[in-house]
GROMACS .gro file of C-alpha atoms in nm:
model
   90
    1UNK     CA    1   2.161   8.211   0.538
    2UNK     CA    2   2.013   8.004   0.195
    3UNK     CA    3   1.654   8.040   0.099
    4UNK     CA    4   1.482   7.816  -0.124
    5UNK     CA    5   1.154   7.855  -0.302
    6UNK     CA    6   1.007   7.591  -0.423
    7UNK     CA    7   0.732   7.599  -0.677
    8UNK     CA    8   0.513   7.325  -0.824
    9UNK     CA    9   0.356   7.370  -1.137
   10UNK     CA   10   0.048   7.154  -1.338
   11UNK     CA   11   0.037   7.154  -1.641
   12UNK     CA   12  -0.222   6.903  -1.935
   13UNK     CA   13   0.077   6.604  -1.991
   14UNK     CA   14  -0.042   6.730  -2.348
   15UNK     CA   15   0.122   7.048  -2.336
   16UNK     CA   16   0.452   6.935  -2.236
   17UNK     CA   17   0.606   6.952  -2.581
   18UNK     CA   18   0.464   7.340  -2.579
   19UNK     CA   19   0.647   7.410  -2.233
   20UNK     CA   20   0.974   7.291  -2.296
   21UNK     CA   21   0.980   7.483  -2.658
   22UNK     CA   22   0.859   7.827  -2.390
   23UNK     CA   23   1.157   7.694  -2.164
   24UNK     CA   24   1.406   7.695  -2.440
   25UNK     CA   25   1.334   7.965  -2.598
   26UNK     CA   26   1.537   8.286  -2.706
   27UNK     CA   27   1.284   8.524  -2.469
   28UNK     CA   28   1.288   8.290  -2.143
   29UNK     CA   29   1.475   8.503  -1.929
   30UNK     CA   30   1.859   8.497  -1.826
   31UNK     CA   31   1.893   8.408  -1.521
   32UNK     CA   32   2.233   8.524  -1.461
   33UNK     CA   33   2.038   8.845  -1.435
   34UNK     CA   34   1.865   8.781  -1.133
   35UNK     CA   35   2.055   8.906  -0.800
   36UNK     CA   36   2.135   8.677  -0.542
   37UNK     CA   37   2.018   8.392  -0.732
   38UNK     CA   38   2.252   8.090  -0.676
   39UNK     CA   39   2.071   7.821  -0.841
   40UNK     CA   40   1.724   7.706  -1.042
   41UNK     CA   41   1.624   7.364  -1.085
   42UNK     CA   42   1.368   7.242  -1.263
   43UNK     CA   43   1.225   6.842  -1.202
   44UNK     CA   44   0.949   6.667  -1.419
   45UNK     CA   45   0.802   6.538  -1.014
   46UNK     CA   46   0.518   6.324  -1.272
   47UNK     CA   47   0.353   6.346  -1.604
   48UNK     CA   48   0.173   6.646  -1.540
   49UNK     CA   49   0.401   6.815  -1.291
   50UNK     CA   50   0.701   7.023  -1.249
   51UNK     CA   51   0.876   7.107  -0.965
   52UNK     CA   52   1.087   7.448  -0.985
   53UNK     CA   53   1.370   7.528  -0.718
   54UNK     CA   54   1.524   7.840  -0.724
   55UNK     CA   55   1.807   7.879  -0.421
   56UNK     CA   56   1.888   8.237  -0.320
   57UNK     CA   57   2.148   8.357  -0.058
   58UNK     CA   58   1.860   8.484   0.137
   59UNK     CA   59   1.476   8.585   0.164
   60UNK     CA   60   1.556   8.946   0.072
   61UNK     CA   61   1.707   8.774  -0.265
   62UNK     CA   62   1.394   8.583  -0.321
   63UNK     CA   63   1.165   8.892  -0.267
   64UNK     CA   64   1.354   9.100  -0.453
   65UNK     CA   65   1.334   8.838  -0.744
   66UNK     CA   66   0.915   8.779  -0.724
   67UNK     CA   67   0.884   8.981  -1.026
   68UNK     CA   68   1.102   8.813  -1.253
   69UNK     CA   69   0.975   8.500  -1.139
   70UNK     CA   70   0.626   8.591  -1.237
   71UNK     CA   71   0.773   8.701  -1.581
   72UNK     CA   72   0.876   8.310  -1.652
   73UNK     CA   73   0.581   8.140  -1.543
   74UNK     CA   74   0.391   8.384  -1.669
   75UNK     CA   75   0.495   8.297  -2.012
   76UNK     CA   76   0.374   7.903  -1.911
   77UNK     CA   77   0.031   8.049  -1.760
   78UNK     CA   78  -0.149   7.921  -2.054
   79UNK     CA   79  -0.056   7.562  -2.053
   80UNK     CA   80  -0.071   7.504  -1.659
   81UNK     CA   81  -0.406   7.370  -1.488
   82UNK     CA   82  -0.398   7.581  -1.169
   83UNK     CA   83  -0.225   7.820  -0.983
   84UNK     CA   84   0.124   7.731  -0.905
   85UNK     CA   85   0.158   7.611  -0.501
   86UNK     CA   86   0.499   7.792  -0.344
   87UNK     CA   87   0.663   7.714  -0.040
   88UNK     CA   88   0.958   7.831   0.082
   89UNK     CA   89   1.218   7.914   0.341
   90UNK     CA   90   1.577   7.864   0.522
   0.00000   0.00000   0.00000
């Protein structure tokens, strides 16, 4: 079955400039890498917040992919305002 986690991040609208140059950059991460990743989306939700949906063939994908995820927004920690908010599931 799919699993989806969705994460939403906050960032100053400021820093957006900052977080897209992160985003495109040559160390972001390739995702092609990650197994049992099947998609990543990534929405500008408002001004100051991002919405990031990574779609995975199933939970033991997503678990098994925690680290990496914490490797990209990790990179972003800097510029957001808070602590990402996750939720996910089938």
């Amino acid at each position: 079955m799919s699993y989806a986690r969705h994460t939403m991040t906050t960032i100053d609208a400021s820093n957006y400039d900052a977080m897209i140059a992160i985003a495109n950059g040559d160390n972001f991460g390739d995702f092609s890498q990650w197994p049992g990743l099947r998609l990543i989306r990534v929405v500008r939700v408002a001004e100051d917040r991002f919405l990031t949906t990574g779609g995975y063939i199933d939970k033991a994908s997503a678990d098994a992919n925690i680290d990496n995820a914490n490797v990209v927004f990790g990179q972003m920690a800097s510029l957001m305002n808070s602590t990402p908010v996750v939720r996910e599931g089938e």
